[in-house]
PDB file of C-alpha atoms in Angstrom:
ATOM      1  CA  UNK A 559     -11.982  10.242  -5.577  1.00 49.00           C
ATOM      2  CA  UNK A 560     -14.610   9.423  -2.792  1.00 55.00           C
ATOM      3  CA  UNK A 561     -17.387  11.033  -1.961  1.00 63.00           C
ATOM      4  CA  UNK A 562     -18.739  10.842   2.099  1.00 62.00           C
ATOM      5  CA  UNK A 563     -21.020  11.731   5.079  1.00 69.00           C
ATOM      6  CA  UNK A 564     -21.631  11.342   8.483  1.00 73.00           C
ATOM      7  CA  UNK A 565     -17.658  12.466   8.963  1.00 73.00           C
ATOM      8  CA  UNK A 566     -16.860  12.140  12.801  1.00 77.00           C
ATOM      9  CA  UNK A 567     -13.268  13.101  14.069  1.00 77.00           C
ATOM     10  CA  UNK A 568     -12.418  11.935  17.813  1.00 83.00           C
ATOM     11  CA  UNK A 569      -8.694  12.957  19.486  1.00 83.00           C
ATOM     12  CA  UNK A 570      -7.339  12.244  22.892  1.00 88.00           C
ATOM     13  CA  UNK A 571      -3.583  13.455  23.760  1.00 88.00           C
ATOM     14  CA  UNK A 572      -2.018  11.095  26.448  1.00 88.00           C
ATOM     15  CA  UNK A 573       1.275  12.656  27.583  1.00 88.00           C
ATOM     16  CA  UNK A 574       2.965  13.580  24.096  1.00 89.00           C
ATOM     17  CA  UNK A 575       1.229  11.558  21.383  1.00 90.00           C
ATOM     18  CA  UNK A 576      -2.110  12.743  19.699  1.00 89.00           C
ATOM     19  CA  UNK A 577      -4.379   9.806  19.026  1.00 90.00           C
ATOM     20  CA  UNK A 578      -7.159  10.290  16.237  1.00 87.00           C
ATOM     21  CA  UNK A 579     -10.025   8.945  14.883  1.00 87.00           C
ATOM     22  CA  UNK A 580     -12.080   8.871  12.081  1.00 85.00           C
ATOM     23  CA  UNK A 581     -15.454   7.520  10.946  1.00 81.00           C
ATOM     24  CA  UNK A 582     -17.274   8.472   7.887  1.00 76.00           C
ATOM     25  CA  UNK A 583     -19.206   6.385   5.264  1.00 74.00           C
ATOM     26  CA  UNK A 584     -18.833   6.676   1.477  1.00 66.00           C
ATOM     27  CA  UNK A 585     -22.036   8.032  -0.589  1.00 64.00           C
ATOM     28  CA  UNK A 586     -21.828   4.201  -2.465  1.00 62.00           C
ATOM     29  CA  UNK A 587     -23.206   0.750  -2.044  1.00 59.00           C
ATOM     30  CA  UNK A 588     -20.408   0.350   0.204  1.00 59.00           C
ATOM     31  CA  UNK A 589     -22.388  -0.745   3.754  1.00 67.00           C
ATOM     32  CA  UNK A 590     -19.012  -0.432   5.793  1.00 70.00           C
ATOM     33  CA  UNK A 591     -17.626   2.620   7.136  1.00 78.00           C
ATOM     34  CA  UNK A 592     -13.947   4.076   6.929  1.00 81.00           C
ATOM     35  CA  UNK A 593     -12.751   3.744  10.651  1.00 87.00           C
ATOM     36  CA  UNK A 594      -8.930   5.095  10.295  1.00 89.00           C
ATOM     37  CA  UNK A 595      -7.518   4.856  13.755  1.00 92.00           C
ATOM     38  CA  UNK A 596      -3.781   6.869  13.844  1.00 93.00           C
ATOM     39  CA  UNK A 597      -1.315   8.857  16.073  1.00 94.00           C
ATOM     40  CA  UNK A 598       0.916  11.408  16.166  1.00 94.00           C
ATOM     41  CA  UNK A 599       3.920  12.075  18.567  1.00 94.00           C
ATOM     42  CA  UNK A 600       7.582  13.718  18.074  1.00 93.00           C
ATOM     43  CA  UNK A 601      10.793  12.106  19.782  1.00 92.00           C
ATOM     44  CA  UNK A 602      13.498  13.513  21.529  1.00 91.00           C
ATOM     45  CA  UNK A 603      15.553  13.858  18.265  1.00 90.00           C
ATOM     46  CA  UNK A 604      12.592  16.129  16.813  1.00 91.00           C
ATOM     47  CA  UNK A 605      11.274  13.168  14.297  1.00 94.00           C
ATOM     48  CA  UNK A 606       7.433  12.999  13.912  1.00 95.00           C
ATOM     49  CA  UNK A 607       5.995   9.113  14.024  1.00 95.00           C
ATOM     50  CA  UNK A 608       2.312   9.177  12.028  1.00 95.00           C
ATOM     51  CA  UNK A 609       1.369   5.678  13.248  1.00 94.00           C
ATOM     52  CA  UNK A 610      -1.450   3.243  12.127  1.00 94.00           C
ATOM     53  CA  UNK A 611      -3.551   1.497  14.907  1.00 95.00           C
ATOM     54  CA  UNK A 612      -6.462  -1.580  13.746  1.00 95.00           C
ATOM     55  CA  UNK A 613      -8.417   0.338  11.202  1.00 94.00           C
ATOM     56  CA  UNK A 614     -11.170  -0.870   8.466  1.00 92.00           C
ATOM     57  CA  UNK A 615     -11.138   0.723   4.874  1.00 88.00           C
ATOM     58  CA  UNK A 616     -13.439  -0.083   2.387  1.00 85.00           C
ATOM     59  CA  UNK A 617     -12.105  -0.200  -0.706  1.00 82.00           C
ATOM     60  CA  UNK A 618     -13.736  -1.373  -4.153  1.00 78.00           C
ATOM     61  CA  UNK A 619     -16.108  -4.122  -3.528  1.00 81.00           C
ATOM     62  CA  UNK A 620     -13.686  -5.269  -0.394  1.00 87.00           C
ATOM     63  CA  UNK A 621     -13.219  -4.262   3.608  1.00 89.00           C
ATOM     64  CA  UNK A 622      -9.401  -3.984   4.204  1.00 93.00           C
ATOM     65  CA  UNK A 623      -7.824  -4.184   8.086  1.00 95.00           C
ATOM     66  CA  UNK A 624      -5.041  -2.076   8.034  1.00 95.00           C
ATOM     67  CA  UNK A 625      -2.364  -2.904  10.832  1.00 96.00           C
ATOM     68  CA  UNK A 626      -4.758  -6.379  11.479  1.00 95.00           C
ATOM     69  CA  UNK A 627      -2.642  -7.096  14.936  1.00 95.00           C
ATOM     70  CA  UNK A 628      -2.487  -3.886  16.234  1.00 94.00           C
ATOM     71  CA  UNK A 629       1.548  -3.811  16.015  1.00 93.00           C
ATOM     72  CA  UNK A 630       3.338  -0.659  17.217  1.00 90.00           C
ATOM     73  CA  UNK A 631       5.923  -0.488  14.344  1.00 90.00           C
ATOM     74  CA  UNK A 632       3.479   0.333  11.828  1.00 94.00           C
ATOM     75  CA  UNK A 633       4.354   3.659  10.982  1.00 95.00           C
ATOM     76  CA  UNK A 634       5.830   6.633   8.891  1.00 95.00           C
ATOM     77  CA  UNK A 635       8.594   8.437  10.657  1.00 95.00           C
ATOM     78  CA  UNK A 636      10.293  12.289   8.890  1.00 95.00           C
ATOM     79  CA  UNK A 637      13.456  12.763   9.843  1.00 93.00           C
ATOM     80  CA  UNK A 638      13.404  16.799   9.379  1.00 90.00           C
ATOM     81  CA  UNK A 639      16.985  17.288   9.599  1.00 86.00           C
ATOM     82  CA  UNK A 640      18.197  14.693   6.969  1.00 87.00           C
ATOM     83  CA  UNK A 641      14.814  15.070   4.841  1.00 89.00           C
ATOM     84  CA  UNK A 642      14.060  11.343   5.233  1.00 93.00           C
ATOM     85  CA  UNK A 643      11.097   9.545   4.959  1.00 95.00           C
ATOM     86  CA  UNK A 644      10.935   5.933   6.675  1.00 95.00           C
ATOM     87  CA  UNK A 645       8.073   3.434   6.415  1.00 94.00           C
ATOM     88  CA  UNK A 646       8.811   0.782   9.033  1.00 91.00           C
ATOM     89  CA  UNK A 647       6.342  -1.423   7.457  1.00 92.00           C
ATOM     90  CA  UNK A 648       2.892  -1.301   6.604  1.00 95.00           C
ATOM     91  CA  UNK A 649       0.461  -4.243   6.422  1.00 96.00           C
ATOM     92  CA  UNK A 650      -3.563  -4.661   5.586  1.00 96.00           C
ATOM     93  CA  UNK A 651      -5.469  -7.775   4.759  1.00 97.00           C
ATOM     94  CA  UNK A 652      -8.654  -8.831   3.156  1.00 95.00           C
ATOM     95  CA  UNK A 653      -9.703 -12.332   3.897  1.00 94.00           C
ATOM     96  CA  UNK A 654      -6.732 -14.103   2.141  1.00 96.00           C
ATOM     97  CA  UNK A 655      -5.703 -11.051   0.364  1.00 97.00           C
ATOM     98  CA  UNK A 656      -3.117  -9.191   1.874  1.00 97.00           C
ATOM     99  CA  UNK A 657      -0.671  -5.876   1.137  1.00 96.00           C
ATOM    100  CA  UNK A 658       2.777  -5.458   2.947  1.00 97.00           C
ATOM    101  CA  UNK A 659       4.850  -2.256   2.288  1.00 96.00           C
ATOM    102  CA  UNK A 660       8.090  -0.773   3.586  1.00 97.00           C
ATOM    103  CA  UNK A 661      10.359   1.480   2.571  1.00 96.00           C
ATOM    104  CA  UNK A 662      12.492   4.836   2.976  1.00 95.00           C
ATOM    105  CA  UNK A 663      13.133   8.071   0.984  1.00 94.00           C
ATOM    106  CA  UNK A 664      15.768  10.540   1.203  1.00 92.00           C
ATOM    107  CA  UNK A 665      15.661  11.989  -2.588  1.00 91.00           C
ATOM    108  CA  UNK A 666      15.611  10.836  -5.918  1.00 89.00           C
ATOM    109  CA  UNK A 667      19.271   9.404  -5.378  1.00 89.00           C
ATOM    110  CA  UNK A 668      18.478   7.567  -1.893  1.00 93.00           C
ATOM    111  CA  UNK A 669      15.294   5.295  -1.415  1.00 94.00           C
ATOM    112  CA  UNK A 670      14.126   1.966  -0.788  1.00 95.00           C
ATOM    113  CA  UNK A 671      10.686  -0.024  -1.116  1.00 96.00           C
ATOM    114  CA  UNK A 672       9.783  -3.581  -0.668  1.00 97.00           C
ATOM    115  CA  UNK A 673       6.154  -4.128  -2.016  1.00 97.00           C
ATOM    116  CA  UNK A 674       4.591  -7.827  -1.477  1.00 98.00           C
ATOM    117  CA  UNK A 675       1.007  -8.286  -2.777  1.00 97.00           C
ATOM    118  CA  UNK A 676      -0.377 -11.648  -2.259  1.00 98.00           C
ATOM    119  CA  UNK A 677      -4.123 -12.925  -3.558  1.00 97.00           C
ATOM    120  CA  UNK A 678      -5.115  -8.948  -4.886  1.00 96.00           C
ATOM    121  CA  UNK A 679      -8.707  -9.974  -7.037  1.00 96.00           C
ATOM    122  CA  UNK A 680      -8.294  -6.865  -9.357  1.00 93.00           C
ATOM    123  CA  UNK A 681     -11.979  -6.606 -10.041  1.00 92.00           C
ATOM    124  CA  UNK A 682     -12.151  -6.050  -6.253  1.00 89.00           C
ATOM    125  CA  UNK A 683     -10.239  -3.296  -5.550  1.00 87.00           C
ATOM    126  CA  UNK A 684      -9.900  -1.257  -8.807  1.00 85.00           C
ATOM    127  CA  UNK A 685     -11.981   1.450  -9.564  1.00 80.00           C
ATOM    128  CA  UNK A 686     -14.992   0.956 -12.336  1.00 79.00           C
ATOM    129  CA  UNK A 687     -14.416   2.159 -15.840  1.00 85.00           C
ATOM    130  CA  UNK A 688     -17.275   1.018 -18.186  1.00 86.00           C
ATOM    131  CA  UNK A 689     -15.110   0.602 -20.938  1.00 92.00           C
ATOM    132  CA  UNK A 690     -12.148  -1.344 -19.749  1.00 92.00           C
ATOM    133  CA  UNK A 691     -12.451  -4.154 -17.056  1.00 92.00           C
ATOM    134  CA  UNK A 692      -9.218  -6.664 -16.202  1.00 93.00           C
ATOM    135  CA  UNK A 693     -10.052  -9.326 -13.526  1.00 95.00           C
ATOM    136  CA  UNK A 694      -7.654 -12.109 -11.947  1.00 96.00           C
ATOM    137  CA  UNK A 695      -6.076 -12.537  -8.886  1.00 97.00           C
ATOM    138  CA  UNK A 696      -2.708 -10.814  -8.477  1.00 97.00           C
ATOM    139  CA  UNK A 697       0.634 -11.549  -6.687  1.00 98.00           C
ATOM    140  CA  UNK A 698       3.238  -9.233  -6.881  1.00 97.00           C
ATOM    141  CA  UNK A 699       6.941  -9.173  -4.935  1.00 97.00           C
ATOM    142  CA  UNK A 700       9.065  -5.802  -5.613  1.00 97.00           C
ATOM    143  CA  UNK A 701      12.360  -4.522  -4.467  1.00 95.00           C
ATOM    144  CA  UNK A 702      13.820  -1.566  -5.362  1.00 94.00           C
ATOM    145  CA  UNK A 703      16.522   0.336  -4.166  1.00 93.00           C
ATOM    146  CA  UNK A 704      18.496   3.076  -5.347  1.00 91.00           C
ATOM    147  CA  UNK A 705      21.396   3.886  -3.145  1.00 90.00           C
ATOM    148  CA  UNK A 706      25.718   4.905  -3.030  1.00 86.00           C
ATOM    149  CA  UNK A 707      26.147   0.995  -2.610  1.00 86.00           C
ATOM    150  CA  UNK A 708      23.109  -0.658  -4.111  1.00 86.00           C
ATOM    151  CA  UNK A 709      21.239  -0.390  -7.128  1.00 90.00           C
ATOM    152  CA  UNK A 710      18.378  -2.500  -7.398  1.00 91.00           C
ATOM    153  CA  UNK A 711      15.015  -3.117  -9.336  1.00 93.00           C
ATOM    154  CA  UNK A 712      13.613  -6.390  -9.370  1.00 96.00           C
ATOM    155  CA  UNK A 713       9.600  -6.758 -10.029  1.00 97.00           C
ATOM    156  CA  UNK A 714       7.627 -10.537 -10.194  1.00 97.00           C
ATOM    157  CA  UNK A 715       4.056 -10.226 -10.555  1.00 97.00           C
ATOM    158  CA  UNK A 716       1.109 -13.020 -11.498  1.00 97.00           C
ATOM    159  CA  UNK A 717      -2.134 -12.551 -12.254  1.00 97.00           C
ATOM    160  CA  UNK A 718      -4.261 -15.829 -12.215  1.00 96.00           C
ATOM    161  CA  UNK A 719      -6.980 -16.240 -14.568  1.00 95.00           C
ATOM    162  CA  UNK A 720      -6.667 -12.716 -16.610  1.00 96.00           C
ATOM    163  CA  UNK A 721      -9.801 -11.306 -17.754  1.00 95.00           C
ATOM    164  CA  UNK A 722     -10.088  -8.267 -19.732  1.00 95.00           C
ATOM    165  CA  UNK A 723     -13.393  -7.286 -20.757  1.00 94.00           C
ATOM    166  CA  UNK A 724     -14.458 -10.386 -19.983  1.00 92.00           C
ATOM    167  CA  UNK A 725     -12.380 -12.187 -22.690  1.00 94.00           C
ATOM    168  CA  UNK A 726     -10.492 -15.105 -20.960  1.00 95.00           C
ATOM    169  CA  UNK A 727      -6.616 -14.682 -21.828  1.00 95.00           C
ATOM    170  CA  UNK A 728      -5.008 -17.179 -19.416  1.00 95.00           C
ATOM    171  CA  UNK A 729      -2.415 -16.604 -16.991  1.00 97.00           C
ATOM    172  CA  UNK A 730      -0.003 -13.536 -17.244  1.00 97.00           C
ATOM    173  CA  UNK A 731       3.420 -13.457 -15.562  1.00 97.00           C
ATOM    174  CA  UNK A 732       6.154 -10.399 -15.509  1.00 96.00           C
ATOM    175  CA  UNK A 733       9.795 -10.364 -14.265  1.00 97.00           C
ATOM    176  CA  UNK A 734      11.824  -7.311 -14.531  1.00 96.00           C
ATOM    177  CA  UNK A 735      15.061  -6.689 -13.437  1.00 95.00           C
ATOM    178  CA  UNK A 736      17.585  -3.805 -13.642  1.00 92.00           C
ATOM    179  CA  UNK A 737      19.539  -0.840 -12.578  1.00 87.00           C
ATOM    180  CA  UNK A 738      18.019   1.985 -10.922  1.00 83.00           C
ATOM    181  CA  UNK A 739      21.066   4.090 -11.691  1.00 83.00           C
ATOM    182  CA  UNK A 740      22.195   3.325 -15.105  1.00 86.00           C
ATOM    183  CA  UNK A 741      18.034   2.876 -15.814  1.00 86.00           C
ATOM    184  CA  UNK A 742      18.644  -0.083 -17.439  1.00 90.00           C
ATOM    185  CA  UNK A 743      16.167  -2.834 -17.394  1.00 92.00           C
ATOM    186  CA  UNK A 744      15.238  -6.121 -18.452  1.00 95.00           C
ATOM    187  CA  UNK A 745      11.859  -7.752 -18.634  1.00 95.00           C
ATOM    188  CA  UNK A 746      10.110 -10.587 -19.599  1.00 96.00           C
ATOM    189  CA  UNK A 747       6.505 -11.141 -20.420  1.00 96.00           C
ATOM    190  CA  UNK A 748       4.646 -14.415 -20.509  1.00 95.00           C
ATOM    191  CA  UNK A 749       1.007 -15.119 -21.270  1.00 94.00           C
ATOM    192  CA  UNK A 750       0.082 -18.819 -20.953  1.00 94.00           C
ATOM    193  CA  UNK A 751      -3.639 -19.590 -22.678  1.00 87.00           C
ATOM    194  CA  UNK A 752      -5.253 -22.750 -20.563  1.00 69.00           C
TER     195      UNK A 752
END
């Protein structure tokens, strides 16, 4: 959890959107502030759009840009009528690290999400825990889908350089594949000592 001050909450409607922000600072040694910058508007159709303008998070040791460019797609839309939930895409960087995620959900029968995690430094953004530290830097492509027509789960992750409690174990590489319908998976494991 986080723990913060100095909350300030500013919102303008222009026509039929609601735009918001928020600053606030976390009670850490974290110097930069949370400045979440996000909308609000319902269409025609009755679907609300909870979109994601330039906004700086601070999380772990590292200040993330959320939405970097500003782009107008970057959102969550509910569909109340089917029950859906669409995320058009999602996108925050931090220096060469960056997060992209998309995806929909309809129920546990019906859903869809693309994660792509390039350059993560795990002893950046994970939380403390005095007895157990891991360190490396992380890449990580997932797809899964679960759908009528298409059953999909394929996971390839990296890390670079795996520490854990500062022991040096090499580099550790996962690929899983499977069925998100039948459940069934495969996955292999590799960790190569330098």
């Amino acid at each position: 959890y986080y723990e913060g001050n100095n909350f300030n909450l500013i919102s303008m409607q222009l026509r039929d959107t609601l735009y918001l922000r928020s600053e606030f600072n976390l009670i850490t040694k974290s110097k930069t502030p949370f400045e979440i910058n996000f909308y609000y508007t319902r269409d025609k159709q009755g679907a609300s759009h909870f979109g994601f303008n330039k906004s700086i998070i601070p999380i772990g040791t590292d200040s993330w840009t959320v939405n970097p460019k500003n782009k107008k797609n970057q959102k969550i839309i509910y569909f109340p009528g089917k029950q859906k939930t669409n995320l058009s895409i999602l996108e925050a960087i931090s220096g060469n690290q960056s997060i992209s995620l998309s995806g929909n959900y309809i129920n546990k029968d019906f859903y869809a999400l693309k994660l792509d995690l390039k350059n993560i430094l795990l002893e950046n953004i994970l939380p403390p825990i005095p007895s157990f530290k891991i360190a490396g830097e992380t890449q990580i492509k997932a797809n899964i889908a679960r759908s009528s027509s298409k059953n999909e789960f394929n996971v390839k992750a990296k890390i670079e350089k795996m520490k854990i409690n500062d022991q040096k174990l090499g580099d550790f590489s996962l690929s899983s594949t499977g069925n998100t319908k039948t459940n069934s998976y495969f996955t292999d494991l590799y960790l190569k000592k330098q």
